CSV table of C-alpha atoms and ligand atoms in Angstrom, one decimal:
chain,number,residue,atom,x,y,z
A,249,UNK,CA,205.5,117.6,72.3
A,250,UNK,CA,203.9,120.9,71.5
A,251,UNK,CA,204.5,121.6,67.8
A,252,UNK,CA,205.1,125.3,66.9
A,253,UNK,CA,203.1,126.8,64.3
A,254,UNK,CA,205.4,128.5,61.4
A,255,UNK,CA,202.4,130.3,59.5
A,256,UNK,CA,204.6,131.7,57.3
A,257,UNK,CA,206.3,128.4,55.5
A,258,UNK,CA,202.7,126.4,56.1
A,259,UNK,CA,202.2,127.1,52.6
A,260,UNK,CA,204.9,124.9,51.6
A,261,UNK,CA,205.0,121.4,51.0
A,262,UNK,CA,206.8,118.9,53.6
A,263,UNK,CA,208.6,117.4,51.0
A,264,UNK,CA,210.5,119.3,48.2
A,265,UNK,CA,208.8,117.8,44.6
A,266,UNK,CA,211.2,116.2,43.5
A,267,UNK,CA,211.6,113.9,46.4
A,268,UNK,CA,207.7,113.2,46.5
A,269,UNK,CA,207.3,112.7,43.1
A,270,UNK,CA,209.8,109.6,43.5
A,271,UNK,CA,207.2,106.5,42.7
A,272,UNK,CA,207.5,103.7,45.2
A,273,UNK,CA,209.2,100.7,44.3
A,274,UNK,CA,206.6,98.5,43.2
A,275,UNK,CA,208.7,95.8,43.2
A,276,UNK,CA,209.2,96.6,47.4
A,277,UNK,CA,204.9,97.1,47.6
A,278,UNK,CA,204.7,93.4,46.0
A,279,UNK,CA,207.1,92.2,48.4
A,280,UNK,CA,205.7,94.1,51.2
A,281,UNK,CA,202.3,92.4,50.6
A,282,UNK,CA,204.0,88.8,50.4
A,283,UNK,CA,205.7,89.2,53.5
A,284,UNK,CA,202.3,90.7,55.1
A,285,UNK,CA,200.4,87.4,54.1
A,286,UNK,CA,203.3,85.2,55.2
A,287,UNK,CA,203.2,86.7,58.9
A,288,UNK,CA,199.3,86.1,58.6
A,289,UNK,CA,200.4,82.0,58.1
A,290,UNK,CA,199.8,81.9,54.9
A,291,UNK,CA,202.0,79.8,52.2
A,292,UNK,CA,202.9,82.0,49.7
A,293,UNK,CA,205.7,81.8,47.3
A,294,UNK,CA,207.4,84.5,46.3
A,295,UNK,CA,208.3,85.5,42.3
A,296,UNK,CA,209.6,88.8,43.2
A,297,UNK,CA,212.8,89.0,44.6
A,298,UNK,CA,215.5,90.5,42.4
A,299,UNK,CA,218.9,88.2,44.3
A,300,UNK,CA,220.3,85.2,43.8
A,301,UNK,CA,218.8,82.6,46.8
A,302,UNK,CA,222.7,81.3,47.4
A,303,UNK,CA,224.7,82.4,50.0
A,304,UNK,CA,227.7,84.5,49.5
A,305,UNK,CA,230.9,82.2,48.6
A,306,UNK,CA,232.8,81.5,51.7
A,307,UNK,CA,236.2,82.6,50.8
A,308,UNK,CA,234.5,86.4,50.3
A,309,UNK,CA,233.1,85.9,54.4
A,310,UNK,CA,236.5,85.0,55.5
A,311,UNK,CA,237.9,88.0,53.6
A,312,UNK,CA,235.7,89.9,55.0
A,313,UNK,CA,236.3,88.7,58.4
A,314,UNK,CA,240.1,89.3,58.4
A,315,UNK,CA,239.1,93.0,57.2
A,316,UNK,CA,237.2,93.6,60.2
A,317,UNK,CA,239.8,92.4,62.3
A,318,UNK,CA,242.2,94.7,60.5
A,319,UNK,CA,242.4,97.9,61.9
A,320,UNK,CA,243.3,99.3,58.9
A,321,UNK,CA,239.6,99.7,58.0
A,322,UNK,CA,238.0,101.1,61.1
A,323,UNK,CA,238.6,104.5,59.3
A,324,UNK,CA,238.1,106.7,56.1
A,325,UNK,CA,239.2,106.1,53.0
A,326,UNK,CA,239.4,107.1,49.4
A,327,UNK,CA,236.0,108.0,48.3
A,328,UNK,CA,236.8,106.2,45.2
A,329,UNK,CA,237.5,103.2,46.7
A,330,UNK,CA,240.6,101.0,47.7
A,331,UNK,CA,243.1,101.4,45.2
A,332,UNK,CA,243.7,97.3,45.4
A,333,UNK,CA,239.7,97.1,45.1
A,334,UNK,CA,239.8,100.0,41.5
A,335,UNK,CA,242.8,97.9,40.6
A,336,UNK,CA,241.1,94.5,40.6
A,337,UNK,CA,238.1,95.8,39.2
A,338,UNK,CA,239.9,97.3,36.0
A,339,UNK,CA,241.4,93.5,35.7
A,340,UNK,CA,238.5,91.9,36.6
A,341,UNK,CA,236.7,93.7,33.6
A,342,UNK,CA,239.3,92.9,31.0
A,343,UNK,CA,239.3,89.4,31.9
A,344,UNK,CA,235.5,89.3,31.6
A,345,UNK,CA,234.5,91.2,29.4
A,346,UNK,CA,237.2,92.6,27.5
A,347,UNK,CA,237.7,96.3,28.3
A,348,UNK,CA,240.9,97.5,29.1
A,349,UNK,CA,240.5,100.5,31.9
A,350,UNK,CA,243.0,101.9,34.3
A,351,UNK,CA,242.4,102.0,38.3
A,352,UNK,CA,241.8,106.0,37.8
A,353,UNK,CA,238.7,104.9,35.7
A,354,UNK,CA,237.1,102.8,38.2
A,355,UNK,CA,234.6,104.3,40.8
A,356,UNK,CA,233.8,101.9,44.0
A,357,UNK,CA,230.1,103.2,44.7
A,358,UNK,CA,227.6,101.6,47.0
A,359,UNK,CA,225.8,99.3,45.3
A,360,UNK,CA,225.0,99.5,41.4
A,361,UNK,CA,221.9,101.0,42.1
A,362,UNK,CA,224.2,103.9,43.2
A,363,UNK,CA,226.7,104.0,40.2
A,364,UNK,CA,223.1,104.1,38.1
A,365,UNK,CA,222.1,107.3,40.4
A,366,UNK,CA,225.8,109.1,39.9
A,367,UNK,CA,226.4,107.6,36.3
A,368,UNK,CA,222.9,110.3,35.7
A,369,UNK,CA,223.7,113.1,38.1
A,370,UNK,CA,227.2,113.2,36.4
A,371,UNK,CA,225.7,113.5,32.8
A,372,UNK,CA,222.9,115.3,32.9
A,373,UNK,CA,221.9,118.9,33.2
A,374,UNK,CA,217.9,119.4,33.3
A,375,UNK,CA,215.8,118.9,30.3
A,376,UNK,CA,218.7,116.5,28.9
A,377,UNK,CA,217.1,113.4,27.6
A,378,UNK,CA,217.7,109.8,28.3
A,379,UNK,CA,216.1,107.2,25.7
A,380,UNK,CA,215.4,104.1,28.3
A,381,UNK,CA,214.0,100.6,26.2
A,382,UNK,CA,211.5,99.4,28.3
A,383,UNK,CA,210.7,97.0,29.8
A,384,UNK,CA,213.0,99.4,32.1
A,385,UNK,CA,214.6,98.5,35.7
A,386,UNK,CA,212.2,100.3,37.8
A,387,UNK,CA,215.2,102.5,39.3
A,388,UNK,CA,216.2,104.3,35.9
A,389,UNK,CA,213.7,106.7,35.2
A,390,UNK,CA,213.5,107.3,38.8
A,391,UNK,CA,217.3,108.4,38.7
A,392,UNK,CA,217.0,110.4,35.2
A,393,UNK,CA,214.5,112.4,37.0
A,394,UNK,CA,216.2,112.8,40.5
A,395,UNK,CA,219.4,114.2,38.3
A,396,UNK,CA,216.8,116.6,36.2
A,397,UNK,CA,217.3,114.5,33.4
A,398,UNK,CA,213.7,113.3,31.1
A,399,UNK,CA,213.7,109.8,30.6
A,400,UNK,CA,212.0,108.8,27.0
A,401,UNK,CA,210.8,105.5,26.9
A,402,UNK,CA,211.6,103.3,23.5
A,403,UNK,CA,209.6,100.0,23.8
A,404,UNK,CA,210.3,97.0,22.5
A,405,UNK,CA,207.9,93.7,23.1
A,406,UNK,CA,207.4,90.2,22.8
A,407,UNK,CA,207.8,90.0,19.4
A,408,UNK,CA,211.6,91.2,19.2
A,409,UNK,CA,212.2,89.3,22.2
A,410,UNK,CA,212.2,92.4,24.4
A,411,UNK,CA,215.0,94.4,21.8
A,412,UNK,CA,214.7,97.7,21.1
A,413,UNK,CA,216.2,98.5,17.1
A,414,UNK,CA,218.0,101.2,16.2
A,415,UNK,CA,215.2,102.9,13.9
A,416,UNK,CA,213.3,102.5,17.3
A,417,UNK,CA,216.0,105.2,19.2
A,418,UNK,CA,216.4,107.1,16.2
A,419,UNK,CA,212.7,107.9,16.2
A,420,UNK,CA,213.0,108.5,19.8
A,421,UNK,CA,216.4,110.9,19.3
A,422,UNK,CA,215.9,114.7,19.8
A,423,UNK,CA,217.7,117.6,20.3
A,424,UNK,CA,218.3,117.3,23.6
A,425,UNK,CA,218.7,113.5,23.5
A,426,UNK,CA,222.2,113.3,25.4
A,427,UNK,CA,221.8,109.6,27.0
A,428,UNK,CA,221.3,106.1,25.7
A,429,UNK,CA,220.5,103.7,29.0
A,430,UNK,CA,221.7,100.4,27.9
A,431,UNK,CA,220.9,96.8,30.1
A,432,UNK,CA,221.9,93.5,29.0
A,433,UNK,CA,221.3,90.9,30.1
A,434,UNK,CA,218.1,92.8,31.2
A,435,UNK,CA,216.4,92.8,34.1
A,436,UNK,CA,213.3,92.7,33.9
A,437,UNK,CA,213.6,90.6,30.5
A,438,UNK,CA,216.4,88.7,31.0
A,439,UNK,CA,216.8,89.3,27.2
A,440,UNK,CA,220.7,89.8,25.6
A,441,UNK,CA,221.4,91.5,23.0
A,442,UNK,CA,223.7,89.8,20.0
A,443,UNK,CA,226.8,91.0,19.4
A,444,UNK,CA,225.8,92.3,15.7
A,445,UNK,CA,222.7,94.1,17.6
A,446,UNK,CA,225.5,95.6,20.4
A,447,UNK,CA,227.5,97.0,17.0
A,448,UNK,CA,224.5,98.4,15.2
A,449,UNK,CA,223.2,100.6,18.6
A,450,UNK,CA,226.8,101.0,19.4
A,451,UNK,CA,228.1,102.9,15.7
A,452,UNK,CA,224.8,105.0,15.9
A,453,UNK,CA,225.3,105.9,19.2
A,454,UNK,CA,228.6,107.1,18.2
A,455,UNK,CA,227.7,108.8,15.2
A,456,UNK,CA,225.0,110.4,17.1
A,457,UNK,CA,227.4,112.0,19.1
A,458,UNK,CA,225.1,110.1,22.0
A,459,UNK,CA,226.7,108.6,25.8
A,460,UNK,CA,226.0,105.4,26.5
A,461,UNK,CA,225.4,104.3,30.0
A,462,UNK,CA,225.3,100.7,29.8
A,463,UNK,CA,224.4,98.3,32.8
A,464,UNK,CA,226.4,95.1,33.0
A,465,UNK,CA,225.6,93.6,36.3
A,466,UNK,CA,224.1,90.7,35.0
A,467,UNK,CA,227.2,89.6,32.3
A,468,UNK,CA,228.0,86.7,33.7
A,469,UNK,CA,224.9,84.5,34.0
A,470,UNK,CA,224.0,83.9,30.3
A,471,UNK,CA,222.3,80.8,28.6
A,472,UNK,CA,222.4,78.5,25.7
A,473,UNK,CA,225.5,79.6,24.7
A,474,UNK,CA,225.3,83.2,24.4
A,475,UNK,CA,227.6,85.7,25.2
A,476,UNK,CA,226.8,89.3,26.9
A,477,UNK,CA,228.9,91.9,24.7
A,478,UNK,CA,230.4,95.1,26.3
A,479,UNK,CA,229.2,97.9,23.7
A,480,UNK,CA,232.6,99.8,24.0
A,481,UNK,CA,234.6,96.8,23.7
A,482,UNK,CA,232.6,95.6,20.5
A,483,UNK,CA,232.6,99.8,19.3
A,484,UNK,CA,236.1,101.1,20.9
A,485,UNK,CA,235.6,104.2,19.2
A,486,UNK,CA,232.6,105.1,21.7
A,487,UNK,CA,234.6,104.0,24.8
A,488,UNK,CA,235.4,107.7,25.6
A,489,UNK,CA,232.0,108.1,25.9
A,490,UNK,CA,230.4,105.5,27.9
A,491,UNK,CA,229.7,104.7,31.1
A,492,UNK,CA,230.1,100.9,32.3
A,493,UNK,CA,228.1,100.3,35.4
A,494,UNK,CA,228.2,96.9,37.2
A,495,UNK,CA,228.8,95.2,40.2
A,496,UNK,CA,229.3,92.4,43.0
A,497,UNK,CA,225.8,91.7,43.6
A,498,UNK,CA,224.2,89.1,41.7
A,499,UNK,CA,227.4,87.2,39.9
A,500,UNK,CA,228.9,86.8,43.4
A,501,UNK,CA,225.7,86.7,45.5
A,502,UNK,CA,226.3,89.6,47.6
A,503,UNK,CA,223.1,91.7,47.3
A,504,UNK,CA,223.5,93.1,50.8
A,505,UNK,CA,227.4,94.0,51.0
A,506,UNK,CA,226.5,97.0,48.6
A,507,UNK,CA,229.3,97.3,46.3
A,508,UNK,CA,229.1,98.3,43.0
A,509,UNK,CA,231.3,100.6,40.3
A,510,UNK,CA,231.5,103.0,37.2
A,511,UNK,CA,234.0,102.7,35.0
A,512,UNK,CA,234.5,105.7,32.4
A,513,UNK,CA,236.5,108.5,30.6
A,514,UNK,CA,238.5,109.7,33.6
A,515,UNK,CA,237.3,113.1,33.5
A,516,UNK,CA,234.0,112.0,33.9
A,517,UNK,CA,234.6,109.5,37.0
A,518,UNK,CA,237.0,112.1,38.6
A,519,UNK,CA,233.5,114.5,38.6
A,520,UNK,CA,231.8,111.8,39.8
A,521,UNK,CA,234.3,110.8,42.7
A,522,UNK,CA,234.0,114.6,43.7
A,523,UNK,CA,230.1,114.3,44.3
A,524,UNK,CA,230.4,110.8,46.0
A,525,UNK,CA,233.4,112.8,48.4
A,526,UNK,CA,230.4,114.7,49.5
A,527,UNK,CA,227.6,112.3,49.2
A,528,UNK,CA,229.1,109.0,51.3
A,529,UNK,CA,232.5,109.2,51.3
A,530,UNK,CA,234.2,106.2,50.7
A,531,UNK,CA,232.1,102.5,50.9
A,532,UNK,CA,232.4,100.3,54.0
A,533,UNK,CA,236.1,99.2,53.6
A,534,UNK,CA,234.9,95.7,54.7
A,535,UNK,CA,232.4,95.4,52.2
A,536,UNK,CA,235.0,97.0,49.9
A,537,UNK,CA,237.6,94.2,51.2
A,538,UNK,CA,235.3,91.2,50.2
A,539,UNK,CA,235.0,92.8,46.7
A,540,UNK,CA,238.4,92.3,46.2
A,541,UNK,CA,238.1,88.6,47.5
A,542,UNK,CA,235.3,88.2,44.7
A,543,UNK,CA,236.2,90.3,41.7
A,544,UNK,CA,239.8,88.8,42.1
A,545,UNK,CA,239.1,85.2,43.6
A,546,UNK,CA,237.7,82.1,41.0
A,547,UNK,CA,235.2,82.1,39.2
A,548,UNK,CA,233.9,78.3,39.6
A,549,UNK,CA,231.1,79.4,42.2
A,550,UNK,CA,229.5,81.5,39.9
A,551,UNK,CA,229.4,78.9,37.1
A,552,UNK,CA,227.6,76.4,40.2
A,553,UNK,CA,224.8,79.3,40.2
A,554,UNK,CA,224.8,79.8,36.8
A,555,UNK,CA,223.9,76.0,36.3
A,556,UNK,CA,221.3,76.0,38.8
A,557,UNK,CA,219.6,78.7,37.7
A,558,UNK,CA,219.9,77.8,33.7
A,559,UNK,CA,218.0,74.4,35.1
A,560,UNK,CA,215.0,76.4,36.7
A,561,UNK,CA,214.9,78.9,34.2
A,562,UNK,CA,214.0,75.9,31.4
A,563,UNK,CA,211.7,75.0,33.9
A,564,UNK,CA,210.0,78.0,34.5
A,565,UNK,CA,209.7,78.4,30.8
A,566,UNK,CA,208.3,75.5,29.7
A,567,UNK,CA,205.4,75.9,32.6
A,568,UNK,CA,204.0,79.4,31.9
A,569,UNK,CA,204.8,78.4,27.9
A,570,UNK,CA,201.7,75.7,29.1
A,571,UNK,CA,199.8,78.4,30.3
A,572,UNK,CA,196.7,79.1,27.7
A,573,UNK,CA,197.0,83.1,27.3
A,574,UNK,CA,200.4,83.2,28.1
A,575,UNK,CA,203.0,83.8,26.2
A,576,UNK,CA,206.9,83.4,27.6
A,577,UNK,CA,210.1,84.4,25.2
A,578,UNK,CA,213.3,82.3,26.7
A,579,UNK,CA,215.2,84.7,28.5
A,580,UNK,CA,219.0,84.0,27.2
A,581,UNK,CA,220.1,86.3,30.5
A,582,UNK,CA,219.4,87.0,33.9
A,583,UNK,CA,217.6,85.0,36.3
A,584,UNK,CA,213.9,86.7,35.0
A,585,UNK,CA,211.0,85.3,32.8
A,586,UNK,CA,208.8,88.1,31.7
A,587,UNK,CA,205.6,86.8,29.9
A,588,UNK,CA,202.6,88.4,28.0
A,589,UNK,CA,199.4,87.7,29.9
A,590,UNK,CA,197.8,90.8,27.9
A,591,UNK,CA,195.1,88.0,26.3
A,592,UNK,CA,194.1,87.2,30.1
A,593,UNK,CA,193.0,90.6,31.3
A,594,UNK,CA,189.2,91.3,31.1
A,595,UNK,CA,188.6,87.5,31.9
A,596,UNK,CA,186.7,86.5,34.7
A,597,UNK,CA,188.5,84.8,37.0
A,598,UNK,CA,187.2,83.7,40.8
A,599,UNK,CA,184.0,86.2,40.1
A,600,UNK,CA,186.4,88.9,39.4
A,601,UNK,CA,187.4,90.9,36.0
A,602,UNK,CA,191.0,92.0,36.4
A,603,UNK,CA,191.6,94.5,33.5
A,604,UNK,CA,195.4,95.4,34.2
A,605,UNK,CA,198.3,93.7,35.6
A,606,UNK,CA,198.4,95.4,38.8
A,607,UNK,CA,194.8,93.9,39.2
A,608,UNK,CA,195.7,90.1,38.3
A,609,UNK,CA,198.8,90.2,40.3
A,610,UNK,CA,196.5,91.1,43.5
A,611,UNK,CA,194.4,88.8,42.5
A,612,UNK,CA,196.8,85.7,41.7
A,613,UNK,CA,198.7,86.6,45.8
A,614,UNK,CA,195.6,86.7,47.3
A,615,UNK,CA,193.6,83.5,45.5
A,616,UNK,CA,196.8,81.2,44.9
A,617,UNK,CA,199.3,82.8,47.3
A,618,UNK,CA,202.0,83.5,45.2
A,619,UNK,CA,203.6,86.5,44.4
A,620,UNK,CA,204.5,87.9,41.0
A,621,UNK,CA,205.6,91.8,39.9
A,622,UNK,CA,203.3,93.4,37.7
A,623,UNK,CA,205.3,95.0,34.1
A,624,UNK,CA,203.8,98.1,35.6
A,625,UNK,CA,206.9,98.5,37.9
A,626,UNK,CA,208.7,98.4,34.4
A,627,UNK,CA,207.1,100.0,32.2
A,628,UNK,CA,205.3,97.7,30.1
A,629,UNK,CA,201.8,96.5,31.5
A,630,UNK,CA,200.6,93.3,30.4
A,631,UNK,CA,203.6,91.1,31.6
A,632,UNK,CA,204.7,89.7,35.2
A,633,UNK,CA,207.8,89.4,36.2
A,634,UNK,CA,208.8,86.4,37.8
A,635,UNK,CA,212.4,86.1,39.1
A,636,UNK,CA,213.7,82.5,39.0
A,637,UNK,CA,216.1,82.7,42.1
A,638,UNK,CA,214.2,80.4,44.0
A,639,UNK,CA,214.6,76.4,45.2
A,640,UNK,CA,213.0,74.3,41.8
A,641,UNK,CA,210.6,72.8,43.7
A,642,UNK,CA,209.0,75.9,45.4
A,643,UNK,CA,209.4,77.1,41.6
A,644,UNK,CA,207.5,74.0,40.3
A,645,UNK,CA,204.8,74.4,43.4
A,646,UNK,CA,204.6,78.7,42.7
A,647,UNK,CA,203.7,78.0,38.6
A,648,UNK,CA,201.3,74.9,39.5
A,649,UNK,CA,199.3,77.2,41.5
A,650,UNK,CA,199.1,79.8,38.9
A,651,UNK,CA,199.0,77.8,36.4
A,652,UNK,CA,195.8,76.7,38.7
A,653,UNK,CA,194.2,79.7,39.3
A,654,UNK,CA,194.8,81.1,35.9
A,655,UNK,CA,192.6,77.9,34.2
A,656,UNK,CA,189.4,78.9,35.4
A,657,UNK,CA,189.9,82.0,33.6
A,658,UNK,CA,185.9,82.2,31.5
B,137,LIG,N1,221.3,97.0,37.7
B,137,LIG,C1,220.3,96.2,37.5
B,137,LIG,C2,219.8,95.9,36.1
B,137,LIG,C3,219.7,95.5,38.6
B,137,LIG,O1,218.7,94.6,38.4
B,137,LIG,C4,220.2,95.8,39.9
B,137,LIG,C5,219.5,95.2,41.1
B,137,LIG,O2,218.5,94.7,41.0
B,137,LIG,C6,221.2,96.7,40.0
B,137,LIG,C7,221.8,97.3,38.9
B,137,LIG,C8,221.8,97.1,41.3
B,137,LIG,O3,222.2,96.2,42.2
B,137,LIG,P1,222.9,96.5,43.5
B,137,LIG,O4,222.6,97.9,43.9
B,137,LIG,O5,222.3,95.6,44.5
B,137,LIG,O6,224.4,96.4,43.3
């Protein structure tokens, strides 16, 4: 095909900045290269993914199924979602957590990572600062920046157990500081805050005058005991001015049925129901359908993963804990460990010197075939993410070789 030659727009770039200065998903090139050395043959075992390995419970399938059959959802709906759906999920979040919300402050997006993009686009005008603790989620700063916003990154480490303080943020605060990102149970830490800790950010965010868009898709697989804590249900007083993101994905296993929500001040989701009108419309009614089956079904099959993954997590643990130069916090949340290996870089290992984390990572898929996620995709170098949502003994057989590989380390 003959391409025509436009010498007057040559001059301009392909692709508008703002979409090329979106960093690939490192956690995706990780996973790429995995899935590259598997189709060579080759054994590897695989840290990275961020889903649980269980299959969707089956009485969300047969919802779903009867919703396909249904003509009712062969055409548009509400762009907010199903009013059944944005009641359940109201419900479903007092039960759980302990907010009380109305239907009108529910927004049915696709997929948390989409409530994270419009929770952002909704509250920020450009230059407007966001103050992110890192380790991060790889997809918030990308989505401050999309929306114009500047994220500011407040790091916390292995020595607070991955918690950013509040003299932290307040160091951090500026003028134009309009946004506190808030994630626990945390991916990548799979650190929680305490309820005293969820107070203390949640009063200064409130006497700050600051939002608070805080991420609760992991709440319901916790550890030893501990609790996740809803900031505006532990602060009321700053409920007016929070965003609550969260979603069907990980408590009910249902990473691909993309189905997430906002909940807020309605003012603020009405805004951002307008943009989603134009942006996707409403979310596929049978995905939308088999929320309602979870959010408002029992919760007894997400207590059976919860177990399972509470057993590999002590596992995984105590393993890299036996690691010389490794050093592992137990994750209270989540299904993630995220240990230091900052005292293993500049080693020689295998006749090589790795002096980051993106280095040792490469060098740990390609020597013992397994694949781990560099804290460069969050933020933080000098940590790996490993994500425990794999069977215990391909778990047990991934750490061994590591564990391995990493000995010979001179
Ligand atoms: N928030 C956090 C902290 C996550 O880890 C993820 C997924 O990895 C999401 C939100 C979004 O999940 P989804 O878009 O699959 O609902």
């Amino acid at each position: 095909m003959a391409v025509s030659q436009d010498t007057a727009s040559s001059a301009q770039p392909r692709v508008s900045a703002r979409i090329a200065g979106i960093t690939p998903s490192a956690t995706l090139a990780v996973d790429a290269k995995a899935k590259a050395l598997k189709a060579e043959g080759r054994p590897v075992i695989g840290f990275g993914a961020g889903q649980p390995d269980f299959p969707t419970p089956d009485h969300v399938v047969e919802a779903a199924v009867a919703a396909v059959r249904d003509r009712a959802n062969h055409g548009y709906t509400a762009a907010a979602g199903l009013p059944e759906l944005r009641e359940a999920i109201a419900a479903k979040t007092e039960r759980d957590s302990g907010l009380s919300c109305s239907a009108s402050q529910v927004l049915v997006t696709n997929g948390g990572k989409q409530a994270v993009y419009s929770a952002f686009a909704t509250l920020l005008d450009p230059g407007d600062e966001v103050l992110l603790p890192a380790p991060y989620w790889t997809t918030y700063p990308e989505s401050i920046t999309l929306a114009g916003g500047v994220p500011v990154q407040v790091t916390a480490d292995e020595s607070t157990g991955y918690r950013v303080g509040v003299d932290q943020l307040e160091a951090a605060r500026t003028e134009r500081t309009k946004v506190l990102l808030f994630n626990s149970p945390s991916n990548p830490t799979g650190s929680v805050y305490s309820r005293e800790q969820v107070a203390e950010i949640g009063r200064w965010a409130l006497e700050k005058g600051i939002w608070v868009v805080t991420d609760e898709i992991y709440e319901h697989l916790v550890y030893d005991g501990v609790r996740a804590e809803s900031m505006p249900v532990v602060v009321p007083e700053l409920a007016d001015r929070t965003l609550v993101l969260n979603g069907v994905a990980k408590t009910w296993s249902m990473t691909g049925w993309r189905v997430g929500w906002l909940i807020g001040p309605e003012d603020v989701v009405s805004a951002a129901a307008s943009f989603q009108s134009h942006l996707c419309g409403n979310v596929a009614n049978v995905s939308q359908r088999a929320a309602l089956a979870a959010v408002a079904g029992p919760l007894d099959v997400v207590e059976t993963m919860r177990s399972a993954f509470d057993s590999r997590r002590r596992t995984i643990v105590s393993m890299l804990s036996d690691i010389p130069g490794v050093e592992c916090p137990t994750p209270e949340g989540a299904f993630y460990a995220y240990p230091s290996v900052k005292a293993l870089l500049g080693t020689e290992i295998r006749g090589q010197r790795p002096t980051d984390t993106v280095e040792l990572a490469d060098l740990i898929l390609a020597e013992a075939e397994v694949a781990v996620v560099p804290g460069e995709a969050f933020g933080t170098p000098g940590y790996f993410r490993f994500s425990y949502a794999l069977a215990e003994q391909d778990l047990i057989e991934g750490v061994t070789r590591v564990a391995d590989l990493l000995a010979e380390a001179k």
